PDB file of C-alpha atoms in Angstrom:
ATOM      1  CA  MET A   1      26.780 -20.035   8.712  1.00 90.00           C
ATOM      2  CA  THR A   2      28.372 -17.349  11.764  1.00 98.00           C
ATOM      3  CA  ARG A   3      31.787 -19.603  13.118  1.00 98.00           C
ATOM      4  CA  LEU A   4      32.070 -19.465  16.904  1.00 98.00           C
ATOM      5  CA  SER A   5      36.089 -18.210  17.049  1.00 98.00           C
ATOM      6  CA  VAL A   6      37.630 -17.958  21.087  1.00 98.00           C
ATOM      7  CA  ASN A   7      40.086 -15.583  22.290  1.00 98.00           C
ATOM      8  CA  ILE A   8      42.260 -17.019  24.402  1.00 98.00           C
ATOM      9  CA  ASN A   9      44.049 -13.793  25.966  1.00 97.00           C
ATOM     10  CA  LYS A  10      42.605 -13.841  29.071  1.00 96.00           C
ATOM     11  CA  ILE A  11      44.046 -17.402  29.902  1.00 97.00           C
ATOM     12  CA  ALA A  12      47.101 -16.298  28.944  1.00 98.00           C
ATOM     13  CA  THR A  13      46.434 -13.284  31.573  1.00 96.00           C
ATOM     14  CA  LEU A  14      45.353 -15.837  34.162  1.00 96.00           C
ATOM     15  CA  ARG A  15      49.181 -17.452  32.653  1.00 97.00           C
ATOM     16  CA  ASN A  16      50.899 -14.497  33.256  1.00 97.00           C
ATOM     17  CA  ALA A  17      49.717 -13.181  36.646  1.00 95.00           C
ATOM     18  CA  ARG A  18      51.020 -15.570  38.330  1.00 93.00           C
ATOM     19  CA  GLY A  19      54.202 -17.000  36.131  1.00 91.00           C
ATOM     20  CA  GLY A  20      55.184 -20.387  35.902  1.00 94.00           C
ATOM     21  CA  ASN A  21      52.710 -22.435  32.936  1.00 96.00           C
ATOM     22  CA  MET A  22      49.271 -23.011  34.949  1.00 96.00           C
ATOM     23  CA  PRO A  23      46.979 -22.616  32.939  1.00 97.00           C
ATOM     24  CA  ASP A  24      48.270 -24.561  30.502  1.00 98.00           C
ATOM     25  CA  VAL A  25      47.846 -21.952  27.169  1.00 98.00           C
ATOM     26  CA  GLU A  26      48.812 -23.956  24.752  1.00 98.00           C
ATOM     27  CA  LYS A  27      45.717 -26.997  25.783  1.00 98.00           C
ATOM     28  CA  ALA A  28      43.287 -24.764  26.357  1.00 98.00           C
ATOM     29  CA  ALA A  29      43.709 -23.689  22.771  1.00 98.00           C
ATOM     30  CA  VAL A  30      43.033 -27.304  22.249  1.00 98.00           C
ATOM     31  CA  ASP A  31      40.696 -28.022  24.882  1.00 98.00           C
ATOM     32  CA  CYS A  32      39.196 -25.231  23.480  1.00 98.00           C
ATOM     33  CA  VAL A  33      38.370 -26.878  19.313  1.00 98.00           C
ATOM     34  CA  ARG A  34      38.268 -29.743  21.113  1.00 98.00           C
ATOM     35  CA  PHE A  35      34.620 -27.983  22.912  1.00 98.00           C
ATOM     36  CA  GLY A  36      33.640 -26.606  19.967  1.00 98.00           C
ATOM     37  CA  ALA A  37      35.506 -23.702  19.262  1.00 98.00           C
ATOM     38  CA  GLU A  38      35.442 -23.427  15.084  1.00 98.00           C
ATOM     39  CA  GLY A  39      38.669 -20.814  15.214  1.00 98.00           C
ATOM     40  CA  ILE A  40      41.345 -19.555  17.737  1.00 98.00           C
ATOM     41  CA  THR A  41      42.547 -15.604  18.108  1.00 98.00           C
ATOM     42  CA  VAL A  42      45.746 -14.776  19.684  1.00 98.00           C
ATOM     43  CA  HIS A  43      46.264 -11.475  19.840  1.00 96.00           C
ATOM     44  CA  PRO A  44      49.913 -10.059  20.216  1.00 96.00           C
ATOM     45  CA  ARG A  45      50.666  -7.102  21.892  1.00 93.00           C
ATOM     46  CA  PRO A  46      54.468  -5.321  21.924  1.00 91.00           C
ATOM     47  CA  ASP A  47      54.185  -5.565  25.999  1.00 92.00           C
ATOM     48  CA  GLU A  48      53.699  -9.230  26.156  1.00 93.00           C
ATOM     49  CA  ARG A  49      51.683  -8.608  28.227  1.00 92.00           C
ATOM     50  CA  HIS A  50      48.841 -11.801  27.162  1.00 95.00           C
ATOM     51  CA  ILE A  51      49.925 -14.051  24.847  1.00 97.00           C
ATOM     52  CA  ARG A  52      52.779 -13.477  23.976  1.00 97.00           C
ATOM     53  CA  TYR A  53      54.576 -13.549  20.033  1.00 97.00           C
ATOM     54  CA  SER A  54      55.805 -17.738  22.006  1.00 97.00           C
ATOM     55  CA  ASP A  55      52.566 -17.950  23.158  1.00 98.00           C
ATOM     56  CA  VAL A  56      51.654 -18.110  18.847  1.00 98.00           C
ATOM     57  CA  ARG A  57      54.700 -20.111  17.394  1.00 98.00           C
ATOM     58  CA  ALA A  58      53.596 -22.769  19.553  1.00 98.00           C
ATOM     59  CA  ILE A  59      49.786 -23.030  19.121  1.00 98.00           C
ATOM     60  CA  ARG A  60      49.671 -22.510  15.025  1.00 98.00           C
ATOM     61  CA  PRO A  61      51.280 -26.217  14.118  1.00 97.00           C
ATOM     62  CA  LEU A  62      48.476 -27.244  17.177  1.00 98.00           C
ATOM     63  CA  LEU A  63      45.316 -25.686  15.319  1.00 97.00           C
ATOM     64  CA  GLU A  64      43.260 -28.508  13.027  1.00 94.00           C
ATOM     65  CA  VAL A  65      40.619 -24.529  13.338  1.00 98.00           C
ATOM     66  CA  GLU A  66      41.338 -21.490  11.753  1.00 98.00           C
ATOM     67  CA  MET A  67      44.186 -18.976  13.235  1.00 98.00           C
ATOM     68  CA  ASN A  68      42.694 -15.712  13.927  1.00 98.00           C
ATOM     69  CA  ILE A  69      45.514 -13.004  14.506  1.00 98.00           C
ATOM     70  CA  GLU A  70      44.520  -9.638  14.982  1.00 97.00           C
ATOM     71  CA  GLY A  71      46.923  -6.426  16.028  1.00 96.00           C
ATOM     72  CA  ASN A  72      48.029  -3.793  15.330  1.00 95.00           C
ATOM     73  CA  PRO A  73      49.947  -4.112  12.044  1.00 96.00           C
ATOM     74  CA  VAL A  74      53.645  -2.808  13.776  1.00 95.00           C
ATOM     75  CA  PRO A  75      56.991  -3.937  12.343  1.00 96.00           C
ATOM     76  CA  LYS A  76      57.160  -6.755  15.288  1.00 95.00           C
ATOM     77  CA  PHE A  77      53.453  -8.246  15.021  1.00 96.00           C
ATOM     78  CA  ILE A  78      54.463  -8.174  11.328  1.00 97.00           C
ATOM     79  CA  ASP A  79      57.008 -10.375  11.796  1.00 97.00           C
ATOM     80  CA  ILE A  80      55.161 -12.804  13.464  1.00 98.00           C
ATOM     81  CA  VAL A  81      52.529 -13.031  10.569  1.00 98.00           C
ATOM     82  CA  ASN A  82      54.731 -13.060   8.223  1.00 98.00           C
ATOM     83  CA  GLU A  83      56.123 -16.130  10.581  1.00 98.00           C
ATOM     84  CA  VAL A  84      53.413 -18.548  11.129  1.00 98.00           C
ATOM     85  CA  VAL A  85      50.769 -17.629   8.136  1.00 98.00           C
ATOM     86  CA  PRO A  86      47.443 -17.784   9.767  1.00 98.00           C
ATOM     87  CA  ASP A  87      44.138 -18.304   8.440  1.00 98.00           C
ATOM     88  CA  GLN A  88      43.401 -14.804   9.182  1.00 98.00           C
ATOM     89  CA  VAL A  89      44.729 -11.426  10.554  1.00 98.00           C
ATOM     90  CA  THR A  90      42.847  -9.136  11.173  1.00 98.00           C
ATOM     91  CA  LEU A  91      44.397  -5.171  11.343  1.00 98.00           C
ATOM     92  CA  VAL A  92      43.723  -3.842  14.824  1.00 96.00           C
ATOM     93  CA  PRO A  93      44.374   0.207  15.751  1.00 94.00           C
ATOM     94  CA  ASP A  94      44.715  -0.504  19.140  1.00 82.00           C
ATOM     95  CA  ALA A  95      48.152   1.092  21.240  1.00 73.00           C
ATOM     96  CA  PRO A  96      50.795   0.390  22.585  1.00 71.00           C
ATOM     97  CA  ASP A  97      48.793   1.511  26.443  1.00 70.00           C
ATOM     98  CA  ALA A  98      45.136   0.378  25.182  1.00 68.00           C
ATOM     99  CA  ILE A  99      44.445  -1.364  27.786  1.00 64.00           C
ATOM    100  CA  THR A 100      42.222  -3.516  25.041  1.00 67.00           C
ATOM    101  CA  SER A 101      40.720  -2.538  21.536  1.00 68.00           C
ATOM    102  CA  ASN A 102      38.645   0.190  21.155  1.00 68.00           C
ATOM    103  CA  ALA A 103      38.114   2.313  18.247  1.00 80.00           C
ATOM    104  CA  GLY A 104      37.422   0.395  14.051  1.00 90.00           C
ATOM    105  CA  TRP A 105      40.285   1.888  11.973  1.00 90.00           C
ATOM    106  CA  ASP A 106      39.914   5.080   9.769  1.00 95.00           C
ATOM    107  CA  THR A 107      40.514   3.147   6.496  1.00 96.00           C
ATOM    108  CA  VAL A 108      40.056   6.606   4.271  1.00 94.00           C
ATOM    109  CA  ARG A 109      42.638   7.929   5.816  1.00 95.00           C
ATOM    110  CA  HIS A 110      45.082   4.380   5.730  1.00 96.00           C
ATOM    111  CA  ARG A 111      44.205   3.512   2.731  1.00 97.00           C
ATOM    112  CA  ASP A 112      48.150   3.953   2.115  1.00 97.00           C
ATOM    113  CA  PHE A 113      48.942   2.331   4.553  1.00 97.00           C
ATOM    114  CA  LEU A 114      46.480  -0.353   5.068  1.00 98.00           C
ATOM    115  CA  THR A 115      46.208  -0.929   1.085  1.00 98.00           C
ATOM    116  CA  GLU A 116      50.232  -2.217   1.202  1.00 98.00           C
ATOM    117  CA  ILE A 117      49.465  -3.936   4.415  1.00 98.00           C
ATOM    118  CA  CYS A 118      46.592  -5.457   2.663  1.00 98.00           C
ATOM    119  CA  LYS A 119      48.548  -6.737  -0.180  1.00 98.00           C
ATOM    120  CA  GLU A 120      51.510  -8.356   1.344  1.00 98.00           C
ATOM    121  CA  PHE A 121      49.894 -10.234   3.499  1.00 98.00           C
ATOM    122  CA  LYS A 122      47.291 -11.198   0.419  1.00 97.00           C
ATOM    123  CA  ASP A 123      49.783 -11.956  -1.035  1.00 97.00           C
ATOM    124  CA  LYS A 124      51.374 -15.231   1.119  1.00 97.00           C
ATOM    125  CA  GLY A 125      47.604 -16.212   1.496  1.00 98.00           C
ATOM    126  CA  ILE A 126      46.351 -15.184   4.269  1.00 98.00           C
ATOM    127  CA  ARG A 127      42.688 -13.804   4.962  1.00 98.00           C
ATOM    128  CA  CYS A 128      42.921 -10.384   5.937  1.00 98.00           C
ATOM    129  CA  SER A 129      40.433  -8.772   7.474  1.00 98.00           C
ATOM    130  CA  ILE A 130      39.886  -5.495   9.556  1.00 98.00           C
ATOM    131  CA  PHE A 131      38.394  -4.182  12.498  1.00 97.00           C
ATOM    132  CA  VAL A 132      36.432  -1.145  11.686  1.00 97.00           C
ATOM    133  CA  ASN A 133      33.425   1.237  13.712  1.00 97.00           C
ATOM    134  CA  PRO A 134      29.275   0.628  12.104  1.00 98.00           C
ATOM    135  CA  ASP A 135      29.873   3.494   9.313  1.00 97.00           C
ATOM    136  CA  PRO A 136      29.524   2.413   6.110  1.00 98.00           C
ATOM    137  CA  ALA A 137      32.670   5.017   5.053  1.00 97.00           C
ATOM    138  CA  ALA A 138      34.504   2.619   6.248  1.00 97.00           C
ATOM    139  CA  VAL A 139      33.495  -0.325   4.525  1.00 98.00           C
ATOM    140  CA  TYR A 140      33.529   0.783   1.590  1.00 98.00           C
ATOM    141  CA  GLY A 141      37.393   2.047   3.155  1.00 98.00           C
ATOM    142  CA  ALA A 142      38.307  -1.714   3.890  1.00 98.00           C
ATOM    143  CA  ALA A 143      37.078  -2.590   0.628  1.00 98.00           C
ATOM    144  CA  GLU A 144      39.071   0.053  -1.197  1.00 98.00           C
ATOM    145  CA  CYS A 145      42.450  -0.843   0.275  1.00 98.00           C
ATOM    146  CA  GLY A 146      41.587  -5.322  -0.477  1.00 98.00           C
ATOM    147  CA  ALA A 147      39.960  -5.704   2.598  1.00 98.00           C
ATOM    148  CA  ASP A 148      39.140 -10.423   2.042  1.00 98.00           C
ATOM    149  CA  ARG A 149      36.763  -9.394   4.835  1.00 98.00           C
ATOM    150  CA  VAL A 150      35.944  -6.779   7.613  1.00 98.00           C
ATOM    151  CA  GLU A 151      35.495  -7.004  11.876  1.00 98.00           C
ATOM    152  CA  LEU A 152      33.186  -4.514  13.120  1.00 98.00           C
ATOM    153  CA  TYR A 153      33.653  -2.843  16.064  1.00 97.00           C
ATOM    154  CA  THR A 154      30.254  -4.630  18.389  1.00 97.00           C
ATOM    155  CA  ALA A 155      31.377  -2.067  21.899  1.00 96.00           C
ATOM    156  CA  MET A 156      29.383   0.548  20.955  1.00 97.00           C
ATOM    157  CA  TYR A 157      26.193  -2.384  20.976  1.00 98.00           C
ATOM    158  CA  ALA A 158      26.976  -3.881  23.831  1.00 97.00           C
ATOM    159  CA  GLU A 159      25.963  -0.411  25.919  1.00 97.00           C
ATOM    160  CA  GLU A 160      23.053   0.494  23.839  1.00 97.00           C
ATOM    161  CA  TYR A 161      21.764  -3.181  24.314  1.00 98.00           C
ATOM    162  CA  ALA A 162      20.266  -3.111  28.030  1.00 96.00           C
ATOM    163  CA  SER A 163      17.512  -0.243  27.204  1.00 97.00           C
ATOM    164  CA  CYS A 164      16.639  -0.498  23.222  1.00 98.00           C
ATOM    165  CA  PRO A 165      18.158  -3.593  20.605  1.00 98.00           C
ATOM    166  CA  GLU A 166      17.116  -2.222  17.924  1.00 98.00           C
ATOM    167  CA  ARG A 167      18.530   0.600  18.052  1.00 98.00           C
ATOM    168  CA  ALA A 168      21.710  -0.312  19.064  1.00 98.00           C
ATOM    169  CA  VAL A 169      22.237  -2.397  15.908  1.00 98.00           C
ATOM    170  CA  GLU A 170      20.935  -0.550  12.944  1.00 98.00           C
ATOM    171  CA  PRO A 171      24.493   1.255  12.550  1.00 98.00           C
ATOM    172  CA  TYR A 172      25.679  -2.541  12.403  1.00 98.00           C
ATOM    173  CA  LEU A 173      23.155  -3.332   9.649  1.00 98.00           C
ATOM    174  CA  ARG A 174      23.837  -0.604   8.294  1.00 98.00           C
ATOM    175  CA  ALA A 175      27.539  -1.495   7.990  1.00 98.00           C
ATOM    176  CA  ALA A 176      26.534  -5.017   7.868  1.00 98.00           C
ATOM    177  CA  GLU A 177      24.316  -4.600   4.541  1.00 98.00           C
ATOM    178  CA  ALA A 178      27.188  -2.021   2.701  1.00 98.00           C
ATOM    179  CA  ALA A 179      29.991  -5.365   4.068  1.00 98.00           C
ATOM    180  CA  ARG A 180      27.550  -7.687   1.129  1.00 98.00           C
ATOM    181  CA  GLU A 181      27.308  -5.185  -0.847  1.00 97.00           C
ATOM    182  CA  CYS A 182      31.037  -4.828  -1.873  1.00 96.00           C
ATOM    183  CA  GLY A 183      31.516  -8.560  -1.600  1.00 97.00           C
ATOM    184  CA  LEU A 184      33.640  -8.081   1.930  1.00 98.00           C
ATOM    185  CA  GLY A 185      32.946 -10.690   4.258  1.00 98.00           C
ATOM    186  CA  LEU A 186      31.098  -9.862   7.751  1.00 98.00           C
ATOM    187  CA  ASN A 187      33.268 -10.676  11.416  1.00 98.00           C
ATOM    188  CA  ALA A 188      32.028  -8.992  14.493  1.00 98.00           C
ATOM    189  CA  GLY A 189      33.675  -8.936  17.498  1.00 97.00           C
ATOM    190  CA  HIS A 190      34.351  -6.476  20.959  1.00 95.00           C
ATOM    191  CA  ASP A 191      31.941  -7.433  23.961  1.00 95.00           C
ATOM    192  CA  LEU A 192      29.242  -9.227  23.065  1.00 98.00           C
ATOM    193  CA  ASN A 193      28.095 -12.111  25.102  1.00 98.00           C
ATOM    194  CA  LEU A 194      25.154 -15.023  26.318  1.00 98.00           C
ATOM    195  CA  HIS A 195      22.989 -11.768  26.677  1.00 98.00           C
ATOM    196  CA  ASN A 196      23.718  -9.991  23.349  1.00 98.00           C
ATOM    197  CA  LEU A 197      24.272 -12.352  20.461  1.00 98.00           C
ATOM    198  CA  GLU A 198      21.677 -13.814  19.917  1.00 98.00           C
ATOM    199  CA  PHE A 199      19.548 -11.273  18.703  1.00 98.00           C
ATOM    200  CA  PHE A 200      22.751  -9.214  16.844  1.00 98.00           C
ATOM    201  CA  ILE A 201      23.283 -13.254  14.512  1.00 98.00           C
ATOM    202  CA  ARG A 202      19.519 -12.861  13.932  1.00 98.00           C
ATOM    203  CA  THR A 203      19.356  -9.124  13.186  1.00 98.00           C
ATOM    204  CA  ILE A 204      22.000  -9.471  10.685  1.00 98.00           C
ATOM    205  CA  PRO A 205      22.778 -13.285   9.776  1.00 98.00           C
ATOM    206  CA  TRP A 206      25.736 -13.449   7.242  1.00 98.00           C
ATOM    207  CA  THR A 207      27.900 -13.345  10.231  1.00 98.00           C
ATOM    208  CA  ASP A 208      30.891 -14.600   9.234  1.00 98.00           C
ATOM    209  CA  GLU A 209      32.570 -15.308  12.100  1.00 98.00           C
ATOM    210  CA  VAL A 210      32.084 -13.460  16.132  1.00 98.00           C
ATOM    211  CA  SER A 211      35.510 -13.346  18.296  1.00 98.00           C
ATOM    212  CA  ILE A 212      34.315 -13.921  21.620  1.00 98.00           C
ATOM    213  CA  GLY A 213      37.278 -14.324  24.927  1.00 97.00           C
ATOM    214  CA  HIS A 214      36.599 -11.896  27.311  1.00 96.00           C
ATOM    215  CA  ALA A 215      33.348 -12.797  28.318  1.00 98.00           C
ATOM    216  CA  ILE A 216      33.848 -16.253  27.325  1.00 98.00           C
ATOM    217  CA  ILE A 217      36.847 -16.524  30.152  1.00 97.00           C
ATOM    218  CA  CYS A 218      34.461 -13.964  32.823  1.00 97.00           C
ATOM    219  CA  ASP A 219      30.846 -17.087  31.801  1.00 98.00           C
ATOM    220  CA  SER A 220      33.527 -20.195  32.619  1.00 98.00           C
ATOM    221  CA  LEU A 221      33.978 -19.373  35.433  1.00 96.00           C
ATOM    222  CA  TYR A 222      30.723 -20.903  36.902  1.00 98.00           C
ATOM    223  CA  MET A 223      30.006 -23.019  34.630  1.00 98.00           C
ATOM    224  CA  GLY A 224      33.201 -24.604  32.874  1.00 98.00           C
ATOM    225  CA  LEU A 225      34.981 -24.221  29.978  1.00 98.00           C
ATOM    226  CA  GLU A 226      32.951 -26.604  27.861  1.00 98.00           C
ATOM    227  CA  LYS A 227      29.646 -25.758  28.172  1.00 98.00           C
ATOM    228  CA  THR A 228      30.353 -22.359  27.562  1.00 98.00           C
ATOM    229  CA  ILE A 229      31.179 -22.567  24.870  1.00 98.00           C
ATOM    230  CA  ALA A 230      28.997 -25.149  23.989  1.00 98.00           C
ATOM    231  CA  ALA A 231      26.082 -22.140  24.779  1.00 98.00           C
ATOM    232  CA  TYR A 232      27.522 -19.652  22.921  1.00 98.00           C
ATOM    233  CA  LEU A 233      27.937 -21.669  19.856  1.00 98.00           C
ATOM    234  CA  SER A 234      23.173 -22.646  20.706  1.00 97.00           C
ATOM    235  CA  ARG A 235      23.711 -18.611  20.483  1.00 97.00           C
ATOM    236  CA  ILE A 236      24.362 -18.283  16.030  1.00 96.00           C
ATOM    237  CA  LYS A 237      24.119 -21.471  15.654  1.00 89.00           C
ATOM    238  CA  ILE A 238      20.176 -20.639  14.871  1.00 79.00           C
TER     239      ILE A 238
END
């Protein structure tokens, strides 16, 4: 059964835009869980423009569900992961100036580096997921790096979904089958929303987890956070 992990970065973005503590990011994390979220994702970046490292520390002991910390494994990121010991870490190759994540790892080119990082985190009992494009070669490479899971970067799926859902999902299905073949767990995330999520899950029902933030926060402006999380859960609990 696919789990929903809610990324709360955009809640922190709203707080940071005004200063102070409104909205309260810690309370938002707890409320997301109360409303049905089965995980919380945070993506601290070096400039702390949304989730701050202090948020990561504060949220960790509040959660009774899985915590997923995603980001580029620069030294500061490695330090916070080793300090708070989340349930899962997702390695994302985003540049410091990237507005949002925009590509997966070349797991062949960066094999030595990723292997070292995966080992460090797995030695602490942290599940390790590598963010990849929908390419079976990248999936096989992640397995060789020692990852436990891959997270498929679903932006291209979201872009093509409206014109042809079957064509949009086809490369993701191939990558997902590669993950299943080599024994990797499967996550997915980026631009998944209420319109395209259910088709993705129906096509790839062995998806372990979807991580969704931006769309959930946008929808919650109209529907409220509790109803929005319920709506997303209805799309994946099929």
